PDB file of N, CA and C in Angstrom:
ATOM      1  N   MET A1090     -62.859  63.010 -43.447  1.00 58.00           N
ATOM      2  CA  MET A1090     -64.200  63.000 -43.190  1.00 58.00           C
ATOM      3  C   MET A1090     -65.102  61.797 -42.998  1.00 58.00           C
ATOM      4  N   LYS A1091     -64.949  61.884 -45.379  1.00 67.00           N
ATOM      5  CA  LYS A1091     -65.560  60.274 -45.195  1.00 67.00           C
ATOM      6  C   LYS A1091     -65.305  59.189 -44.502  1.00 67.00           C
ATOM      7  N   ASP A1092     -63.597  59.088 -45.340  1.00 75.00           N
ATOM      8  CA  ASP A1092     -63.064  57.337 -44.895  1.00 75.00           C
ATOM      9  C   ASP A1092     -63.029  56.936 -43.727  1.00 75.00           C
ATOM     10  N   LEU A1093     -63.376  58.745 -43.254  1.00 71.00           N
ATOM     11  CA  LEU A1093     -63.672  58.067 -40.957  1.00 71.00           C
ATOM     12  C   LEU A1093     -64.742  57.898 -40.837  1.00 71.00           C
ATOM     13  N   LEU A1094     -66.427  57.982 -41.427  1.00 74.00           N
ATOM     14  CA  LEU A1094     -67.426  57.924 -40.563  1.00 74.00           C
ATOM     15  C   LEU A1094     -67.103  56.280 -41.755  1.00 74.00           C
ATOM     16  N   GLY A1095     -66.979  55.779 -43.027  1.00 73.00           N
ATOM     17  CA  GLY A1095     -66.746  54.473 -44.317  1.00 73.00           C
ATOM     18  C   GLY A1095     -65.922  53.585 -42.735  1.00 73.00           C
ATOM     19  N   LEU A1096     -64.593  53.652 -42.087  1.00 72.00           N
ATOM     20  CA  LEU A1096     -64.580  52.814 -41.013  1.00 72.00           C
ATOM     21  C   LEU A1096     -64.848  53.352 -39.657  1.00 72.00           C
ATOM     22  N   MET A1097     -65.820  53.467 -39.495  1.00 75.00           N
ATOM     23  CA  MET A1097     -66.604  53.923 -38.127  1.00 75.00           C
ATOM     24  C   MET A1097     -67.834  53.283 -38.789  1.00 75.00           C
ATOM     25  N   GLY A1098     -68.587  53.038 -39.652  1.00 76.00           N
ATOM     26  CA  GLY A1098     -69.371  51.695 -40.691  1.00 76.00           C
ATOM     27  C   GLY A1098     -69.137  50.808 -40.776  1.00 76.00           C
ATOM     28  N   LYS A1099     -67.563  50.484 -40.972  1.00 77.00           N
ATOM     29  CA  LYS A1099     -66.737  49.274 -41.099  1.00 77.00           C
ATOM     30  C   LYS A1099     -66.951  47.838 -39.571  1.00 77.00           C
ATOM     31  N   ALA A1100     -66.190  49.258 -38.316  1.00 76.00           N
ATOM     32  CA  ALA A1100     -66.133  48.917 -37.334  1.00 76.00           C
ATOM     33  C   ALA A1100     -67.313  47.853 -36.843  1.00 76.00           C
ATOM     34  N   LYS A1101     -68.491  48.813 -37.506  1.00 82.00           N
ATOM     35  CA  LYS A1101     -69.956  48.674 -36.268  1.00 82.00           C
ATOM     36  C   LYS A1101     -70.067  47.539 -36.779  1.00 82.00           C
ATOM     37  N   GLU A1102     -70.007  47.113 -38.266  1.00 81.00           N
ATOM     38  CA  GLU A1102     -70.445  45.622 -39.258  1.00 81.00           C
ATOM     39  C   GLU A1102     -69.507  44.923 -38.155  1.00 81.00           C
ATOM     40  N   MET A1103     -68.524  45.312 -38.256  1.00 78.00           N
ATOM     41  CA  MET A1103     -67.861  44.249 -37.924  1.00 78.00           C
ATOM     42  C   MET A1103     -67.866  43.427 -36.130  1.00 78.00           C
ATOM     43  N   GLN A1104     -68.502  44.534 -35.708  1.00 82.00           N
ATOM     44  CA  GLN A1104     -68.627  44.751 -33.979  1.00 82.00           C
ATOM     45  C   GLN A1104     -70.308  43.669 -33.938  1.00 82.00           C
ATOM     46  N   ALA A1105     -70.992  43.590 -34.882  1.00 82.00           N
ATOM     47  CA  ALA A1105     -71.659  43.393 -35.198  1.00 82.00           C
ATOM     48  C   ALA A1105     -71.827  41.134 -35.907  1.00 82.00           C
ATOM     49  N   ARG A1106     -70.840  41.052 -36.937  1.00 81.00           N
ATOM     50  CA  ARG A1106     -70.409  40.056 -36.410  1.00 81.00           C
ATOM     51  C   ARG A1106     -69.958  39.622 -35.950  1.00 81.00           C
ATOM     52  N   PHE A1107     -69.013  39.880 -34.932  1.00 80.00           N
ATOM     53  CA  PHE A1107     -68.235  39.423 -34.567  1.00 80.00           C
ATOM     54  C   PHE A1107     -68.878  38.861 -32.989  1.00 80.00           C
ATOM     55  N   GLN A1108     -70.241  39.559 -32.947  1.00 84.00           N
ATOM     56  CA  GLN A1108     -71.499  39.395 -31.845  1.00 84.00           C
ATOM     57  C   GLN A1108     -71.801  38.357 -32.238  1.00 84.00           C
ATOM     58  N   SER A1109     -72.336  38.306 -33.471  1.00 84.00           N
ATOM     59  CA  SER A1109     -72.500  37.143 -33.374  1.00 84.00           C
ATOM     60  C   SER A1109     -72.117  35.506 -33.974  1.00 84.00           C
ATOM     61  N   MET A1110     -70.820  35.442 -34.553  1.00 82.00           N
ATOM     62  CA  MET A1110     -69.797  34.692 -34.089  1.00 82.00           C
ATOM     63  C   MET A1110     -69.808  34.189 -32.562  1.00 82.00           C
ATOM     64  N   GLN A1111     -69.801  34.378 -31.623  1.00 82.00           N
ATOM     65  CA  GLN A1111     -69.435  34.657 -29.988  1.00 82.00           C
ATOM     66  C   GLN A1111     -71.237  33.966 -29.863  1.00 82.00           C
ATOM     67  N   GLU A1112     -71.836  34.433 -29.839  1.00 85.00           N
ATOM     68  CA  GLU A1112     -73.135  33.320 -29.988  1.00 85.00           C
ATOM     69  C   GLU A1112     -73.139  31.934 -30.574  1.00 85.00           C
ATOM     70  N   GLU A1113     -72.806  31.978 -32.106  1.00 84.00           N
ATOM     71  CA  GLU A1113     -72.430  30.556 -33.211  1.00 84.00           C
ATOM     72  C   GLU A1113     -71.624  29.651 -31.726  1.00 84.00           C
ATOM     73  N   ILE A1114     -70.613  30.440 -31.296  1.00 83.00           N
ATOM     74  CA  ILE A1114     -69.679  29.285 -31.222  1.00 83.00           C
ATOM     75  C   ILE A1114     -70.409  28.836 -29.609  1.00 83.00           C
ATOM     76  N   ALA A1115     -70.643  29.640 -28.660  1.00 83.00           N
ATOM     77  CA  ALA A1115     -71.257  29.165 -27.217  1.00 83.00           C
ATOM     78  C   ALA A1115     -71.790  28.108 -27.676  1.00 83.00           C
ATOM     79  N   GLN A1116     -73.505  28.017 -29.372  1.00 86.00           N
ATOM     80  CA  GLN A1116     -73.794  27.081 -28.777  1.00 86.00           C
ATOM     81  C   GLN A1116     -73.249  25.460 -29.868  1.00 86.00           C
ATOM     82  N   LEU A1117     -71.407  25.946 -30.176  1.00 88.00           N
ATOM     83  CA  LEU A1117     -70.822  24.917 -30.355  1.00 88.00           C
ATOM     84  C   LEU A1117     -71.021  23.157 -29.497  1.00 88.00           C
ATOM     85  N   GLU A1118     -70.870  22.016 -30.048  1.00 90.00           N
ATOM     86  CA  GLU A1118     -70.155  21.651 -28.895  1.00 90.00           C
ATOM     87  C   GLU A1118     -68.975  20.673 -30.022  1.00 90.00           C
ATOM     88  N   ALA A1119     -68.104  20.205 -28.358  1.00 91.00           N
ATOM     89  CA  ALA A1119     -66.972  19.505 -29.510  1.00 91.00           C
ATOM     90  C   ALA A1119     -66.358  18.423 -28.364  1.00 91.00           C
ATOM     91  N   SER A1120     -66.539  16.992 -28.623  1.00 94.00           N
ATOM     92  CA  SER A1120     -65.972  16.063 -28.038  1.00 94.00           C
ATOM     93  C   SER A1120     -64.416  15.237 -28.347  1.00 94.00           C
ATOM     94  N   GLY A1121     -64.551  15.241 -26.807  1.00 95.00           N
ATOM     95  CA  GLY A1121     -62.369  14.513 -26.934  1.00 95.00           C
ATOM     96  C   GLY A1121     -62.520  13.271 -26.778  1.00 95.00           C
ATOM     97  N   GLN A1122     -61.736  12.612 -26.774  1.00 95.00           N
ATOM     98  CA  GLN A1122     -61.888  11.063 -26.304  1.00 95.00           C
ATOM     99  C   GLN A1122     -60.361  10.806 -25.666  1.00 95.00           C
ATOM    100  N   ALA A1123     -59.797   9.766 -25.036  1.00 95.00           N
ATOM    101  CA  ALA A1123     -58.757   9.293 -24.593  1.00 95.00           C
ATOM    102  C   ALA A1123     -59.443   8.081 -24.209  1.00 95.00           C
ATOM    103  N   GLY A1124     -58.022   7.382 -24.291  1.00 93.00           N
ATOM    104  CA  GLY A1124     -57.355   5.819 -23.759  1.00 93.00           C
ATOM    105  C   GLY A1124     -58.702   5.186 -25.284  1.00 93.00           C
ATOM    106  N   GLY A1125     -59.088   5.144 -26.757  1.00 94.00           N
ATOM    107  CA  GLY A1125     -59.053   4.412 -27.377  1.00 94.00           C
ATOM    108  C   GLY A1125     -60.886   4.493 -27.721  1.00 94.00           C
ATOM    109  N   GLY A1126     -61.504   5.417 -27.006  1.00 94.00           N
ATOM    110  CA  GLY A1126     -63.070   5.887 -26.976  1.00 94.00           C
ATOM    111  C   GLY A1126     -63.781   5.737 -25.830  1.00 94.00           C
ATOM    112  N   MET A1127     -62.817   5.281 -24.695  1.00 94.00           N
ATOM    113  CA  MET A1127     -62.926   4.696 -23.276  1.00 94.00           C
ATOM    114  C   MET A1127     -63.528   5.579 -22.778  1.00 94.00           C
ATOM    115  N   VAL A1128     -62.877   6.796 -22.428  1.00 95.00           N
ATOM    116  CA  VAL A1128     -63.779   8.219 -21.996  1.00 95.00           C
ATOM    117  C   VAL A1128     -63.621   9.207 -22.489  1.00 95.00           C
ATOM    118  N   ALA A1129     -64.993   9.528 -22.714  1.00 95.00           N
ATOM    119  CA  ALA A1129     -65.195  11.302 -24.036  1.00 95.00           C
ATOM    120  C   ALA A1129     -65.699  11.819 -22.892  1.00 95.00           C
ATOM    121  N   VAL A1130     -65.654  13.260 -23.270  1.00 94.00           N
ATOM    122  CA  VAL A1130     -65.933  14.706 -22.974  1.00 94.00           C
ATOM    123  C   VAL A1130     -66.790  15.426 -23.447  1.00 94.00           C
ATOM    124  N   THR A1131     -67.854  16.202 -23.597  1.00 94.00           N
ATOM    125  CA  THR A1131     -67.898  16.491 -24.554  1.00 94.00           C
ATOM    126  C   THR A1131     -68.391  18.834 -24.274  1.00 94.00           C
ATOM    127  N   LEU A1132     -67.834  19.241 -24.576  1.00 92.00           N
ATOM    128  CA  LEU A1132     -67.645  20.948 -23.893  1.00 92.00           C
ATOM    129  C   LEU A1132     -68.731  21.782 -25.232  1.00 92.00           C
ATOM    130  N   SER A1133     -68.741  22.287 -24.046  1.00 90.00           N
ATOM    131  CA  SER A1133     -69.156  23.919 -25.175  1.00 90.00           C
ATOM    132  C   SER A1133     -68.302  24.568 -25.505  1.00 90.00           C
ATOM    133  N   GLY A1134     -69.425  25.229 -27.022  1.00 88.00           N
ATOM    134  CA  GLY A1134     -68.244  26.951 -27.045  1.00 88.00           C
ATOM    135  C   GLY A1134     -67.641  27.144 -26.148  1.00 88.00           C
ATOM    136  N   LYS A1135     -68.637  27.509 -24.649  1.00 87.00           N
ATOM    137  CA  LYS A1135     -67.610  28.334 -23.767  1.00 87.00           C
ATOM    138  C   LYS A1135     -66.911  27.334 -22.776  1.00 87.00           C
ATOM    139  N   PHE A1136     -66.003  26.516 -22.992  1.00 88.00           N
ATOM    140  CA  PHE A1136     -65.812  25.424 -22.908  1.00 88.00           C
ATOM    141  C   PHE A1136     -66.142  24.795 -21.193  1.00 88.00           C
ATOM    142  N   GLU A1137     -67.577  24.622 -21.442  1.00 89.00           N
ATOM    143  CA  GLU A1137     -68.266  24.122 -20.232  1.00 89.00           C
ATOM    144  C   GLU A1137     -68.776  23.164 -20.350  1.00 89.00           C
ATOM    145  N   MET A1138     -68.237  21.950 -19.186  1.00 92.00           N
ATOM    146  CA  MET A1138     -68.678  21.031 -20.151  1.00 92.00           C
ATOM    147  C   MET A1138     -69.751  20.221 -19.636  1.00 92.00           C
ATOM    148  N   LYS A1139     -69.912  19.808 -21.066  1.00 92.00           N
ATOM    149  CA  LYS A1139     -71.780  19.830 -20.945  1.00 92.00           C
ATOM    150  C   LYS A1139     -72.137  17.804 -20.859  1.00 92.00           C
ATOM    151  N   ALA A1140     -70.779  16.671 -20.518  1.00 94.00           N
ATOM    152  CA  ALA A1140     -71.259  15.499 -20.936  1.00 94.00           C
ATOM    153  C   ALA A1140     -69.419  14.569 -20.628  1.00 94.00           C
ATOM    154  N   LEU A1141     -69.823  13.223 -20.044  1.00 94.00           N
ATOM    155  CA  LEU A1141     -68.658  12.728 -19.320  1.00 94.00           C
ATOM    156  C   LEU A1141     -69.267  11.573 -19.760  1.00 94.00           C
ATOM    157  N   ARG A1142     -68.569  10.827 -20.163  1.00 94.00           N
ATOM    158  CA  ARG A1142     -69.097   8.782 -20.810  1.00 94.00           C
ATOM    159  C   ARG A1142     -67.289   8.397 -20.109  1.00 94.00           C
ATOM    160  N   ILE A1143     -67.602   6.722 -19.143  1.00 93.00           N
ATOM    161  CA  ILE A1143     -66.803   6.560 -18.876  1.00 93.00           C
ATOM    162  C   ILE A1143     -66.702   5.141 -19.233  1.00 93.00           C
ATOM    163  N   ASP A1144     -66.108   4.430 -19.999  1.00 93.00           N
ATOM    164  CA  ASP A1144     -66.653   2.789 -20.124  1.00 93.00           C
ATOM    165  C   ASP A1144     -66.775   2.351 -18.989  1.00 93.00           C
ATOM    166  N   PRO A1145     -67.422   1.376 -18.769  1.00 91.00           N
ATOM    167  CA  PRO A1145     -67.398   0.867 -17.484  1.00 91.00           C
ATOM    168  C   PRO A1145     -66.364  -0.640 -17.055  1.00 91.00           C
ATOM    169  N   SER A1146     -65.456  -0.699 -17.888  1.00 90.00           N
ATOM    170  CA  SER A1146     -64.248  -1.114 -17.623  1.00 90.00           C
ATOM    171  C   SER A1146     -63.245  -1.112 -17.290  1.00 90.00           C
ATOM    172  N   LEU A1147     -63.547   0.863 -17.022  1.00 88.00           N
ATOM    173  CA  LEU A1147     -62.383   1.491 -16.168  1.00 88.00           C
ATOM    174  C   LEU A1147     -63.092   1.885 -14.917  1.00 88.00           C
ATOM    175  N   LEU A1148     -63.884   1.350 -14.269  1.00 89.00           N
ATOM    176  CA  LEU A1148     -64.910   1.821 -12.966  1.00 89.00           C
ATOM    177  C   LEU A1148     -63.980   0.738 -12.563  1.00 89.00           C
ATOM    178  N   LYS A1149     -62.977   0.695 -11.764  1.00 88.00           N
ATOM    179  CA  LYS A1149     -62.068  -0.930 -10.531  1.00 88.00           C
ATOM    180  C   LYS A1149     -61.400   0.489  -9.743  1.00 88.00           C
ATOM    181  N   GLU A1150     -61.471  -0.102  -8.494  1.00 85.00           N
ATOM    182  CA  GLU A1150     -60.729   0.917  -7.691  1.00 85.00           C
ATOM    183  C   GLU A1150     -59.560   1.063  -7.435  1.00 85.00           C
ATOM    184  N   ASP A1151     -58.495   0.397  -8.545  1.00 87.00           N
ATOM    185  CA  ASP A1151     -57.289   0.022  -8.249  1.00 87.00           C
ATOM    186  C   ASP A1151     -56.901   0.967  -9.256  1.00 87.00           C
ATOM    187  N   GLU A1152     -57.801   1.395 -10.711  1.00 83.00           N
ATOM    188  CA  GLU A1152     -56.899   1.897 -11.774  1.00 83.00           C
ATOM    189  C   GLU A1152     -57.312   3.579 -11.606  1.00 83.00           C
ATOM    190  N   ALA A1153     -58.246   3.855 -10.908  1.00 86.00           N
ATOM    191  CA  ALA A1153     -58.443   5.573 -10.624  1.00 86.00           C
ATOM    192  C   ALA A1153     -57.291   6.421 -11.337  1.00 86.00           C
ATOM    193  N   GLU A1154     -56.118   6.349 -10.752  1.00 90.00           N
ATOM    194  CA  GLU A1154     -55.281   7.161 -11.049  1.00 90.00           C
ATOM    195  C   GLU A1154     -55.780   6.788 -13.183  1.00 90.00           C
ATOM    196  N   ILE A1155     -55.371   6.465 -13.901  1.00 90.00           N
ATOM    197  CA  ILE A1155     -55.472   6.066 -14.902  1.00 90.00           C
ATOM    198  C   ILE A1155     -56.611   6.991 -15.309  1.00 90.00           C
ATOM    199  N   LEU A1156     -57.547   6.360 -14.849  1.00 91.00           N
ATOM    200  CA  LEU A1156     -59.435   6.602 -14.737  1.00 91.00           C
ATOM    201  C   LEU A1156     -58.693   8.373 -15.265  1.00 91.00           C
ATOM    202  N   GLU A1157     -58.609   8.875 -13.849  1.00 91.00           N
ATOM    203  CA  GLU A1157     -58.258  10.693 -13.918  1.00 91.00           C
ATOM    204  C   GLU A1157     -57.328  11.295 -15.243  1.00 91.00           C
ATOM    205  N   ASP A1158     -56.704  10.826 -16.191  1.00 93.00           N
ATOM    206  CA  ASP A1158     -55.635  11.009 -16.342  1.00 93.00           C
ATOM    207  C   ASP A1158     -56.229  10.924 -17.959  1.00 93.00           C
ATOM    208  N   LEU A1159     -56.671   9.910 -18.587  1.00 94.00           N
ATOM    209  CA  LEU A1159     -58.086   9.932 -19.658  1.00 94.00           C
ATOM    210  C   LEU A1159     -59.002  10.457 -19.562  1.00 94.00           C
ATOM    211  N   ILE A1160     -59.802  10.930 -18.491  1.00 94.00           N
ATOM    212  CA  ILE A1160     -60.710  12.242 -18.054  1.00 94.00           C
ATOM    213  C   ILE A1160     -59.576  13.268 -18.403  1.00 94.00           C
ATOM    214  N   LEU A1161     -58.589  14.134 -18.252  1.00 94.00           N
ATOM    215  CA  LEU A1161     -57.447  14.976 -18.277  1.00 94.00           C
ATOM    216  C   LEU A1161     -57.879  15.190 -20.013  1.00 94.00           C
ATOM    217  N   ALA A1162     -56.904  14.392 -20.327  1.00 95.00           N
ATOM    218  CA  ALA A1162     -57.045  13.701 -21.540  1.00 95.00           C
ATOM    219  C   ALA A1162     -58.347  13.921 -22.317  1.00 95.00           C
ATOM    220  N   ALA A1163     -58.633  13.865 -21.708  1.00 94.00           N
ATOM    221  CA  ALA A1163     -59.959  13.357 -23.591  1.00 94.00           C
ATOM    222  C   ALA A1163     -60.992  15.616 -22.642  1.00 94.00           C
ATOM    223  N   HIS A1164     -60.559  15.984 -22.220  1.00 95.00           N
ATOM    224  CA  HIS A1164     -61.310  16.991 -21.823  1.00 95.00           C
ATOM    225  C   HIS A1164     -59.808  18.274 -22.841  1.00 95.00           C
ATOM    226  N   ASN A1165     -58.829  18.417 -22.897  1.00 94.00           N
ATOM    227  CA  ASN A1165     -58.198  18.890 -23.298  1.00 94.00           C
ATOM    228  C   ASN A1165     -58.289  18.592 -24.970  1.00 94.00           C
ATOM    229  N   ASP A1166     -58.347  17.136 -25.010  1.00 94.00           N
ATOM    230  CA  ASP A1166     -58.527  17.219 -26.633  1.00 94.00           C
ATOM    231  C   ASP A1166     -59.832  18.151 -26.934  1.00 94.00           C
ATOM    232  N   ALA A1167     -60.689  18.112 -26.300  1.00 94.00           N
ATOM    233  CA  ALA A1167     -62.276  18.734 -26.766  1.00 94.00           C
ATOM    234  C   ALA A1167     -61.766  20.070 -26.845  1.00 94.00           C
ATOM    235  N   LYS A1168     -61.061  20.671 -25.486  1.00 93.00           N
ATOM    236  CA  LYS A1168     -60.909  22.134 -25.290  1.00 93.00           C
ATOM    237  C   LYS A1168     -60.191  22.229 -26.790  1.00 93.00           C
ATOM    238  N   ALA A1169     -59.094  21.654 -27.088  1.00 94.00           N
ATOM    239  CA  ALA A1169     -58.829  22.403 -28.309  1.00 94.00           C
ATOM    240  C   ALA A1169     -59.192  22.599 -29.623  1.00 94.00           C
ATOM    241  N   LYS A1170     -60.684  21.759 -29.616  1.00 93.00           N
ATOM    242  CA  LYS A1170     -61.189  21.115 -31.217  1.00 93.00           C
ATOM    243  C   LYS A1170     -61.659  22.319 -30.820  1.00 93.00           C
ATOM    244  N   VAL A1171     -62.541  22.749 -29.353  1.00 91.00           N
ATOM    245  CA  VAL A1171     -63.447  23.806 -29.502  1.00 91.00           C
ATOM    246  C   VAL A1171     -62.463  25.207 -29.512  1.00 91.00           C
ATOM    247  N   GLU A1172     -61.894  25.526 -28.955  1.00 91.00           N
ATOM    248  CA  GLU A1172     -59.996  25.653 -29.763  1.00 91.00           C
ATOM    249  C   GLU A1172     -59.860  26.411 -31.413  1.00 91.00           C
ATOM    250  N   GLN A1173     -60.016  25.380 -31.913  1.00 92.00           N
ATOM    251  CA  GLN A1173     -59.258  25.803 -33.368  1.00 92.00           C
ATOM    252  C   GLN A1173     -60.760  25.899 -34.163  1.00 92.00           C
ATOM    253  N   VAL A1174     -62.284  25.494 -33.880  1.00 88.00           N
ATOM    254  CA  VAL A1174     -62.679  25.840 -34.390  1.00 88.00           C
ATOM    255  C   VAL A1174     -63.422  27.742 -35.018  1.00 88.00           C
ATOM    256  N   MET A1175     -62.421  28.556 -32.469  1.00 86.00           N
ATOM    257  CA  MET A1175     -63.010  29.687 -32.483  1.00 86.00           C
ATOM    258  C   MET A1175     -62.041  30.524 -33.167  1.00 86.00           C
ATOM    259  N   GLN A1176     -60.815  29.976 -33.489  1.00 85.00           N
ATOM    260  CA  GLN A1176     -59.209  30.466 -34.460  1.00 85.00           C
ATOM    261  C   GLN A1176     -59.590  30.077 -36.544  1.00 85.00           C
ATOM    262  N   GLU A1177     -60.860  28.831 -36.518  1.00 86.00           N
ATOM    263  CA  GLU A1177     -61.006  29.416 -37.949  1.00 86.00           C
ATOM    264  C   GLU A1177     -61.794  30.423 -37.841  1.00 86.00           C
ATOM    265  N   LYS A1178     -63.406  31.065 -37.305  1.00 82.00           N
ATOM    266  CA  LYS A1178     -63.974  31.732 -37.210  1.00 82.00           C
ATOM    267  C   LYS A1178     -63.748  32.844 -37.124  1.00 82.00           C
ATOM    268  N   THR A1179     -62.751  33.137 -36.326  1.00 80.00           N
ATOM    269  CA  THR A1179     -61.811  34.565 -35.866  1.00 80.00           C
ATOM    270  C   THR A1179     -61.064  35.008 -37.228  1.00 80.00           C
ATOM    271  N   LYS A1180     -60.814  34.038 -38.155  1.00 80.00           N
ATOM    272  CA  LYS A1180     -59.875  34.229 -39.293  1.00 80.00           C
ATOM    273  C   LYS A1180     -61.150  34.515 -40.312  1.00 80.00           C
ATOM    274  N   GLU A1181     -62.122  34.540 -40.395  1.00 79.00           N
ATOM    275  CA  GLU A1181     -63.317  34.187 -41.123  1.00 79.00           C
ATOM    276  C   GLU A1181     -63.529  35.678 -41.088  1.00 79.00           C
ATOM    277  N   LEU A1182     -63.867  36.052 -39.749  1.00 74.00           N
ATOM    278  CA  LEU A1182     -64.401  37.611 -39.690  1.00 74.00           C
ATOM    279  C   LEU A1182     -63.329  38.422 -39.930  1.00 74.00           C
ATOM    280  N   THR A1183     -62.047  38.059 -39.723  1.00 71.00           N
ATOM    281  CA  THR A1183     -60.745  39.315 -39.517  1.00 71.00           C
ATOM    282  C   THR A1183     -60.631  39.096 -41.423  1.00 71.00           C
ATOM    283  N   ALA A1184     -60.595  38.055 -41.735  1.00 71.00           N
ATOM    284  CA  ALA A1184     -60.671  37.756 -43.369  1.00 71.00           C
ATOM    285  C   ALA A1184     -60.370  39.319 -43.544  1.00 71.00           C
ATOM    286  N   GLY A1185     -59.208  39.513 -44.678  1.00 61.00           N
ATOM    287  CA  GLY A1185     -58.632  40.628 -44.953  1.00 61.00           C
ATOM    288  C   GLY A1185     -58.578  42.379 -44.161  1.00 61.00           C
ATOM    289  N   LEU A1186     -58.708  42.802 -42.971  1.00 61.00           N
ATOM    290  CA  LEU A1186     -58.868  42.793 -41.932  1.00 61.00           C
ATOM    291  C   LEU A1186     -56.287  42.968 -41.754  1.00 61.00           C
ATOM    292  N   PRO A1187     -56.120  44.340 -41.121  1.00 58.00           N
ATOM    293  CA  PRO A1187     -54.446  44.789 -40.867  1.00 58.00           C
ATOM    294  C   PRO A1187     -54.035  43.978 -40.118  1.00 58.00           C
ATOM    295  N   ILE A1188     -54.760  42.423 -39.068  1.00 58.00           N
ATOM    296  CA  ILE A1188     -54.432  42.525 -37.573  1.00 58.00           C
ATOM    297  C   ILE A1188     -53.198  42.366 -37.755  1.00 58.00           C
ATOM    298  N   PRO A1189     -52.268  42.368 -36.484  1.00 59.00           N
ATOM    299  CA  PRO A1189     -51.098  41.660 -36.543  1.00 59.00           C
ATOM    300  C   PRO A1189     -50.656  40.331 -36.220  1.00 59.00           C
ATOM    301  N   PRO A1190     -50.406  39.190 -36.412  1.00 60.00           N
ATOM    302  CA  PRO A1190     -50.087  37.902 -36.358  1.00 60.00           C
ATOM    303  C   PRO A1190     -49.852  37.347 -34.766  1.00 60.00           C
ATOM    304  N   GLY A1191     -51.046  37.475 -34.351  1.00 61.00           N
ATOM    305  CA  GLY A1191     -50.561  36.252 -32.920  1.00 61.00           C
ATOM    306  C   GLY A1191     -51.763  36.963 -31.561  1.00 61.00           C
ATOM    307  N   MET A1192     -52.463  38.268 -32.681  1.00 57.00           N
ATOM    308  CA  MET A1192     -53.259  39.264 -31.711  1.00 57.00           C
ATOM    309  C   MET A1192     -54.540  38.467 -31.779  1.00 57.00           C
ATOM    310  N   LYS A1193     -54.393  38.730 -30.300  1.00 58.00           N
ATOM    311  CA  LYS A1193     -56.079  37.688 -29.975  1.00 58.00           C
ATOM    312  C   LYS A1193     -57.888  38.779 -30.022  1.00 58.00           C
ATOM    313  N   LEU A1194     -58.320  38.172 -30.663  1.00 54.00           N
ATOM    314  CA  LEU A1194     -59.406  38.745 -30.229  1.00 54.00           C
ATOM    315  C   LEU A1194     -60.736  38.106 -29.374  1.00 54.00           C
ATOM    316  N   PRO A1195     -61.951  38.785 -28.938  1.00 52.00           N
ATOM    317  CA  PRO A1195     -61.968  40.590 -28.879  1.00 52.00           C
ATOM    318  C   PRO A1195     -60.368  40.800 -27.692  1.00 52.00           C
ATOM    319  N   PHE A1196     -59.861  42.581 -28.160  1.00 43.00           N
ATOM    320  CA  PHE A1196     -59.064  43.029 -27.765  1.00 43.00           C
ATOM    321  C   PHE A1196     -59.312  43.183 -26.184  1.00 43.00           C
TER     322      PHE A1196
END
């Protein structure tokens, strides 16, 4: 019975730490670039686009497709950076817990 109470206490503690981590990640901002920095996108920890910067030299009518590709690439770069930070913070939070590889939190 004592072990069960200890386990429940640890679960509550982990839940509080996980919620704190989620709030911290929500405040995070990551920037991604494409085209040698000609296009830059900034995302929040919730993957909301906060900023988009486009070098004026790309604003030519006949280069719309290139610009679209660069925006997508910059967005994906920023998204990958946010996901990496989320993984690192989750790993810190779950250090020492027997969680199977590939299992994502929250459940």
